[in-house]
Short mmCIF file of N, CA and C in Angstrom, two decimals:
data_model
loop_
_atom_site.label_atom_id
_atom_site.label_comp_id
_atom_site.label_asym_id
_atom_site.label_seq_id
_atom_site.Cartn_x
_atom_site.Cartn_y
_atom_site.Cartn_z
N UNK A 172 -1.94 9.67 3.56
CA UNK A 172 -1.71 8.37 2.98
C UNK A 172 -1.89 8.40 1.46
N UNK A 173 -2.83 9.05 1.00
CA UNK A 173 -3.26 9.19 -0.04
C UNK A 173 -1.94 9.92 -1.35
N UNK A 174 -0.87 10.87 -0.68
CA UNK A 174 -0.17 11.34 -1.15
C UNK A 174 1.02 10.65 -1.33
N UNK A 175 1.21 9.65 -0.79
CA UNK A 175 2.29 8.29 -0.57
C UNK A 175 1.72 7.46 -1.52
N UNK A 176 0.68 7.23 -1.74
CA UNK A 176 0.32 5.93 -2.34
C UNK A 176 0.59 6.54 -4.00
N UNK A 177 0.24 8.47 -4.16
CA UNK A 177 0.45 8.98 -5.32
C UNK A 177 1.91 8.75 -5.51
N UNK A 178 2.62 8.93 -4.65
CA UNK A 178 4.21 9.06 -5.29
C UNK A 178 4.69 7.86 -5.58
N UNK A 179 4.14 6.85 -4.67
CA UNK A 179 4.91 5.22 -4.90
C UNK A 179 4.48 4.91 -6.51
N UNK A 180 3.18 5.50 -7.19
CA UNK A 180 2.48 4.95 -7.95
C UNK A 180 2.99 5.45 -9.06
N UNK A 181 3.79 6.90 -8.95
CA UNK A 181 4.31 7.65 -9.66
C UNK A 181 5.82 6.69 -10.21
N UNK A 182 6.32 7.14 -9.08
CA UNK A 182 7.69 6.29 -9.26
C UNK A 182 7.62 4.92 -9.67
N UNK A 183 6.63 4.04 -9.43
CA UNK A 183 6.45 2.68 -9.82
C UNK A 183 6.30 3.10 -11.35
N UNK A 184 5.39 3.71 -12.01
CA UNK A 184 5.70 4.10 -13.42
C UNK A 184 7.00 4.32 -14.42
N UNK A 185 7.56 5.38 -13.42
CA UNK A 185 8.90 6.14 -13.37
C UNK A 185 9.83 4.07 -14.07
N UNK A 186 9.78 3.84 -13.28
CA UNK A 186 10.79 2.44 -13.22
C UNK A 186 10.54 1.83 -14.27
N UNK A 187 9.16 1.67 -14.50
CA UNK A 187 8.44 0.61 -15.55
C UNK A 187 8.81 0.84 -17.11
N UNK A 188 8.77 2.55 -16.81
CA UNK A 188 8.94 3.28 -18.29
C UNK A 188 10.79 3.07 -18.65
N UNK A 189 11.61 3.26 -17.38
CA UNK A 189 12.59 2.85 -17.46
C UNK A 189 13.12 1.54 -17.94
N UNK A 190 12.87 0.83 -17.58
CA UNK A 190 13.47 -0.69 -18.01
C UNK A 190 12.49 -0.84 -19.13
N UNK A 191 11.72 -0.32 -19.75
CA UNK A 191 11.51 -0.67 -21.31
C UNK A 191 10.16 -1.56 -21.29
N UNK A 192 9.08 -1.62 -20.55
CA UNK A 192 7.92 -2.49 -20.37
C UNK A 192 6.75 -1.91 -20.67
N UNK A 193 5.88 -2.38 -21.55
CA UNK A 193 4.66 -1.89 -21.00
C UNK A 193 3.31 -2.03 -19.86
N UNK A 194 2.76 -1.94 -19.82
CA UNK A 194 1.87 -1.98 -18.64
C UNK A 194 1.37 -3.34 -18.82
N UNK A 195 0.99 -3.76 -19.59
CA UNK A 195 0.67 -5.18 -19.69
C UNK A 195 1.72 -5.90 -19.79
N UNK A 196 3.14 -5.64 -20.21
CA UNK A 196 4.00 -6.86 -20.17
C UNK A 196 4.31 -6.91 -18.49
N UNK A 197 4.36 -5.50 -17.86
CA UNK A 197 4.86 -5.96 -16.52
C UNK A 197 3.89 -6.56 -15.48
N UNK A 198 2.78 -5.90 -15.75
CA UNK A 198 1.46 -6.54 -15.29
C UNK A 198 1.96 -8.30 -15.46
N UNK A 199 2.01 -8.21 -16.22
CA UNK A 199 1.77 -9.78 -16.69
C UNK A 199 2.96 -10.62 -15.83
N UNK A 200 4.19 -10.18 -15.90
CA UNK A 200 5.48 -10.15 -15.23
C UNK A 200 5.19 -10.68 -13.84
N UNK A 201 4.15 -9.57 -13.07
CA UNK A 201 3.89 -9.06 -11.63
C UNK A 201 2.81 -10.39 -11.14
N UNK A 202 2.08 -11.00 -12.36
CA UNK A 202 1.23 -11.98 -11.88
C UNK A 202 -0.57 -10.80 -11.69
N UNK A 203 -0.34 -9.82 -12.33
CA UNK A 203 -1.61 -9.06 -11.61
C UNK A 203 -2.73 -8.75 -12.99
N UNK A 204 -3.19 -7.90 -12.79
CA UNK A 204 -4.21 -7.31 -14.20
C UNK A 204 -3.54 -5.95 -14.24
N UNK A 205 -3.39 -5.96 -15.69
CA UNK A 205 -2.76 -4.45 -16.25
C UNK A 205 -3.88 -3.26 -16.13
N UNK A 206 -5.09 -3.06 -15.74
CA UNK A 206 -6.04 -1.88 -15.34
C UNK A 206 -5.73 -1.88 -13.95
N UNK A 207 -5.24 -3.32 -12.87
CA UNK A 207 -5.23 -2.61 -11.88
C UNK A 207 -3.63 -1.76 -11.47
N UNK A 208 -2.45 -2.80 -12.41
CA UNK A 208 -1.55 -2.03 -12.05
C UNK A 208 -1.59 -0.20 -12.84
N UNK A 209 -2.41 0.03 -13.59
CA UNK A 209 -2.58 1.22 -14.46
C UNK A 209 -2.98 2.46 -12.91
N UNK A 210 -4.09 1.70 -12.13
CA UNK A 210 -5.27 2.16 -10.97
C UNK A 210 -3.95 2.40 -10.01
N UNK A 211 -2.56 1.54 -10.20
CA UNK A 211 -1.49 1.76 -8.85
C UNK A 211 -0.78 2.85 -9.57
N UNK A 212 -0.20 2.90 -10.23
CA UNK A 212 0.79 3.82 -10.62
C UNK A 212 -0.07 4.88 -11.03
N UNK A 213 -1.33 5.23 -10.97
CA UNK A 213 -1.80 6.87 -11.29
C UNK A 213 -2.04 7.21 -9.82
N UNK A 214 -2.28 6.15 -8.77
CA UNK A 214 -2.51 6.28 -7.24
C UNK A 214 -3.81 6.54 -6.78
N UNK A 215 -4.82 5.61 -7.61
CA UNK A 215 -6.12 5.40 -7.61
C UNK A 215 -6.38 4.13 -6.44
N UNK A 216 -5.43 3.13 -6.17
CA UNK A 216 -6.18 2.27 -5.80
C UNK A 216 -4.97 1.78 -4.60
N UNK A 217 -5.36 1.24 -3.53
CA UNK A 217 -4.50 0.82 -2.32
C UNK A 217 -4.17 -0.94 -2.79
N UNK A 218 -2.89 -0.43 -2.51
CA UNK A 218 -2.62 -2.07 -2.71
C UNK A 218 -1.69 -2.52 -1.36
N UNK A 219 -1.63 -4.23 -1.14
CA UNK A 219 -1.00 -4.85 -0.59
C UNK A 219 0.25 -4.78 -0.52
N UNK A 220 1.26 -5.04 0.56
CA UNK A 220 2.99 -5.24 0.81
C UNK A 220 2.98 -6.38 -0.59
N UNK A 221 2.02 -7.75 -0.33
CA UNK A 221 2.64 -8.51 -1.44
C UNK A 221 2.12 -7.87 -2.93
N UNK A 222 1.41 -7.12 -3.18
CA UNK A 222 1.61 -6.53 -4.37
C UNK A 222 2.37 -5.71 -4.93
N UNK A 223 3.05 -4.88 -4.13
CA UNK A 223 4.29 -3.97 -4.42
C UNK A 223 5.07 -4.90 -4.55
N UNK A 224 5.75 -6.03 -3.26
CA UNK A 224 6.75 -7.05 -3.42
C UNK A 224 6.35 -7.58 -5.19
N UNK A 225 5.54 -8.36 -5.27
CA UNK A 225 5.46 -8.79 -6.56
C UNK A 225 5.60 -7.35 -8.04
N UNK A 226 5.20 -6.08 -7.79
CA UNK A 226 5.69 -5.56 -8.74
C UNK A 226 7.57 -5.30 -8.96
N UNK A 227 8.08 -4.65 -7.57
CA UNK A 227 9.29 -4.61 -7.44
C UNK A 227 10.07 -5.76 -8.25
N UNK A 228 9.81 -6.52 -7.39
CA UNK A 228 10.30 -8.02 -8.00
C UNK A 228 10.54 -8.09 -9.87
N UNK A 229 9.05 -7.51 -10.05
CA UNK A 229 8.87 -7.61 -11.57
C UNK A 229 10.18 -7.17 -12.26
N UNK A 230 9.87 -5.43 -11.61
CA UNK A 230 10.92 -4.86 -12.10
C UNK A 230 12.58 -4.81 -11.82
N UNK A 231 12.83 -5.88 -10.80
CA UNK A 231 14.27 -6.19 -10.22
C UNK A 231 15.07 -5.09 -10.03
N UNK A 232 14.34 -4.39 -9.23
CA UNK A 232 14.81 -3.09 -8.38
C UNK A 232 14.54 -3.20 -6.90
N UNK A 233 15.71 -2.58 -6.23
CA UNK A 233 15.57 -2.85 -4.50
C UNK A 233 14.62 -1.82 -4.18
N UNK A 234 13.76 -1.99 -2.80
CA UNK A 234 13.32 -1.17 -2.21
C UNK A 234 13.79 0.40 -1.69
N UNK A 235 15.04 0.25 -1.47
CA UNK A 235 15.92 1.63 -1.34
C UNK A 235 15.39 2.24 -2.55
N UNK A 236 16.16 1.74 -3.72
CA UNK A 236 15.72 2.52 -5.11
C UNK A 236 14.37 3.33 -5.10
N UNK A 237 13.28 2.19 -5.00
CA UNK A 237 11.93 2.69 -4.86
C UNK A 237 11.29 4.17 -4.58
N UNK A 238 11.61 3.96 -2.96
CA UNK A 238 11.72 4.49 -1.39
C UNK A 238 12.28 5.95 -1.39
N UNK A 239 13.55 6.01 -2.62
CA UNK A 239 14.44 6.93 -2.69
C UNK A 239 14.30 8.01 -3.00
N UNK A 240 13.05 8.68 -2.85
CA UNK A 240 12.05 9.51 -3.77
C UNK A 240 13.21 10.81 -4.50
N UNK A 241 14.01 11.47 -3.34
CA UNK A 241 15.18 12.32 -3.67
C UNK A 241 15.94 11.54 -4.87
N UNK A 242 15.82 10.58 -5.71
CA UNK A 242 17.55 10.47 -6.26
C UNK A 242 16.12 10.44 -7.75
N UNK A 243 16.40 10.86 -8.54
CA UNK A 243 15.89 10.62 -9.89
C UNK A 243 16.05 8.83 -10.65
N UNK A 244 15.15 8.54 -11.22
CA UNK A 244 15.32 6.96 -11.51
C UNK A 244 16.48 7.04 -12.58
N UNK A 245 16.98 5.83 -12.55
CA UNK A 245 17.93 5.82 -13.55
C UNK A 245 17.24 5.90 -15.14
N UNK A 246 18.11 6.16 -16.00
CA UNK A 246 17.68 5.93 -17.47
C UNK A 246 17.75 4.92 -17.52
N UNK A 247 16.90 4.29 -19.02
CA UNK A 247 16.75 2.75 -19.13
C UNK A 247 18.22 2.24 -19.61
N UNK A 248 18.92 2.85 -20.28
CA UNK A 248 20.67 2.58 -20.42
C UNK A 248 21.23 2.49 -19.26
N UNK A 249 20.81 3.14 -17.79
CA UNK A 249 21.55 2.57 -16.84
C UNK A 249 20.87 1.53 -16.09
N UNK A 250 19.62 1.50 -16.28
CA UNK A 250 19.18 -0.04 -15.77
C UNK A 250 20.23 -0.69 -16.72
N UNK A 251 19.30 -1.17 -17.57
CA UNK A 251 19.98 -2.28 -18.44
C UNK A 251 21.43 -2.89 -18.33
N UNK A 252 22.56 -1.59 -18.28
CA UNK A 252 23.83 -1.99 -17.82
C UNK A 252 24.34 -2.39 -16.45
N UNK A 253 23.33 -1.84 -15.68
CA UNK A 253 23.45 -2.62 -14.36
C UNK A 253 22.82 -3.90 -13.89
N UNK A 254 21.49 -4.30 -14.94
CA UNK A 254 21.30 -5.59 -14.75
C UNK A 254 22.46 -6.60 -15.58
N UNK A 255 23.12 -6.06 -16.44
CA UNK A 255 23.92 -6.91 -17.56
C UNK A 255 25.61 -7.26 -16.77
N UNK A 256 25.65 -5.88 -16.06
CA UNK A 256 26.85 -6.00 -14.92
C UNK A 256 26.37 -6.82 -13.68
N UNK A 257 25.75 -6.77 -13.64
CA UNK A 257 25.21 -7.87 -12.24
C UNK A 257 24.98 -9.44 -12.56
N UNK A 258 24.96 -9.92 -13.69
CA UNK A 258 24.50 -11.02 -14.10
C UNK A 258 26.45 -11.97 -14.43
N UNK A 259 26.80 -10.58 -14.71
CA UNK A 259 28.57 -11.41 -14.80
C UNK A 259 29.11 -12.33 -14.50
N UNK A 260 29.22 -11.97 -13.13
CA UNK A 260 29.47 -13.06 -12.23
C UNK A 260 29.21 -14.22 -12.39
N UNK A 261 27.88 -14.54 -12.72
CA UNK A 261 27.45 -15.52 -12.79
C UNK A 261 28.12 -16.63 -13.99
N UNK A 262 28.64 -16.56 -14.83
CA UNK A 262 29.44 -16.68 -16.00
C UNK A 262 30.71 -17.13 -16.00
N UNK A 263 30.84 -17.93 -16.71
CA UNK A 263 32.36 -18.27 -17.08
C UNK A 263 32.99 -17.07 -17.33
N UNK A 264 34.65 -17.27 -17.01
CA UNK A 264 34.94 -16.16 -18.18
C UNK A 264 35.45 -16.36 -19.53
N UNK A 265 34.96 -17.35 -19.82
CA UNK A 265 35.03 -17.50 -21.34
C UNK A 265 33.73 -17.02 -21.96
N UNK A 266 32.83 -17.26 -21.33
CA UNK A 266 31.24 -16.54 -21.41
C UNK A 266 31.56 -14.98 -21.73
N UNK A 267 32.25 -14.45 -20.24
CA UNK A 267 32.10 -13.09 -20.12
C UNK A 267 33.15 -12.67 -21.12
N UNK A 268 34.08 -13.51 -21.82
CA UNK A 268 34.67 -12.71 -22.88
C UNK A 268 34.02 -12.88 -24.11
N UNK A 269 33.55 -13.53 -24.56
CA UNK A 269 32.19 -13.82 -25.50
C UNK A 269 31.76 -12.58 -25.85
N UNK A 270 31.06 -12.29 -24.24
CA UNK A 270 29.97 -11.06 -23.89
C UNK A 270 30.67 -9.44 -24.82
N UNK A 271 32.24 -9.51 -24.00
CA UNK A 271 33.03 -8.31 -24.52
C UNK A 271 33.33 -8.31 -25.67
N UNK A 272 33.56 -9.63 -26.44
CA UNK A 272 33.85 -9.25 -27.75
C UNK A 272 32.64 -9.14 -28.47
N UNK A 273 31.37 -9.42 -28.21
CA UNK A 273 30.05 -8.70 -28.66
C UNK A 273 30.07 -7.66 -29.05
N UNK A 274 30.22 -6.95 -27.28
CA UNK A 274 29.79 -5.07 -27.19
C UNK A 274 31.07 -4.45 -28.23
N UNK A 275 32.46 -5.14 -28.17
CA UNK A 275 33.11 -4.26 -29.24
C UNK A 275 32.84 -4.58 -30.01
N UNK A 276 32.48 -5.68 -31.08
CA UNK A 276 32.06 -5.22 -32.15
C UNK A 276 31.06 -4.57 -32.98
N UNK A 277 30.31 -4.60 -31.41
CA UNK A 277 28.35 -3.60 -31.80
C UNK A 277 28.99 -2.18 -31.90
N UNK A 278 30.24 -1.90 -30.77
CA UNK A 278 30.63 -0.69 -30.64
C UNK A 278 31.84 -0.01 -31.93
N UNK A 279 31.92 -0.90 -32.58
CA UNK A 279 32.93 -0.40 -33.61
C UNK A 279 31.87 -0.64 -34.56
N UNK A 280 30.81 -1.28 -34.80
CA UNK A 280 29.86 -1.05 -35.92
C UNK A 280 29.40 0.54 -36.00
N UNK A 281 28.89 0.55 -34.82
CA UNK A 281 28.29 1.74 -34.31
C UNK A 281 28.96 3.03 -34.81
N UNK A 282 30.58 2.84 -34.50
CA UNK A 282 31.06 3.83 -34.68
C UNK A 282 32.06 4.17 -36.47
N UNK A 283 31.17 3.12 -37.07
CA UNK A 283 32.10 3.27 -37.99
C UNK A 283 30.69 3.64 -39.14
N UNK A 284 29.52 3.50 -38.66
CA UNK A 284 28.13 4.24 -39.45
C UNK A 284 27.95 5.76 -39.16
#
């Protein structure tokens, strides 16, 4: 058990460091104390279904992801674009062309420095 609780605690890091948080912002996120989520992700301390639920949550990643120990976490560039692609929908598409003529012009700034 003890070696499960290391890897969940591992990978719960893994995610955190990914999407760009620190331990206290996601702590804070999660509703918990940032020493105890520090005590989960080194795999010091047993926690509850609703405390994982509430970190997951934090980090708006599915349980598969988690769970998935074989697949490497994404980089924080592919979070980010998959929370930004998932949120689309939700949007006009006068919104979502808004959105595109943003990224090209961040992307022709970008490419013209």
């Amino acid at each position: 058990m003890q070696q499960l609780q290391e890897k969940l605690g591992a990978r719960l890091r893994e995610f955190r460091l990914a999407s760009g948080y620190s331990i206290e912002e996601l702590a804070h996120k999660a509703d918990m104390n940032a020493a105890q989520l520090g005590k989960i992700e080194r795999g010091e301390r047993n926690f509850t279904i609703q405390t994982l639920d509430r970190i997951v949550c934090a980090l708006e990643i599915r349980y598969t992801e988690l769970f998935n120990f074989e697949r490497n976490v994404p980089s924080s560039t592919s979070i980010i674009l998959d929370k930004t692609i998932a949120s689309l929908p939700a949007l006009s598409t006068q919104e979502q062309a808004v959105i595109y003529e943003t990224v090209e012009l961040l992307a022709k700034k970008k490419k013209n420095e």
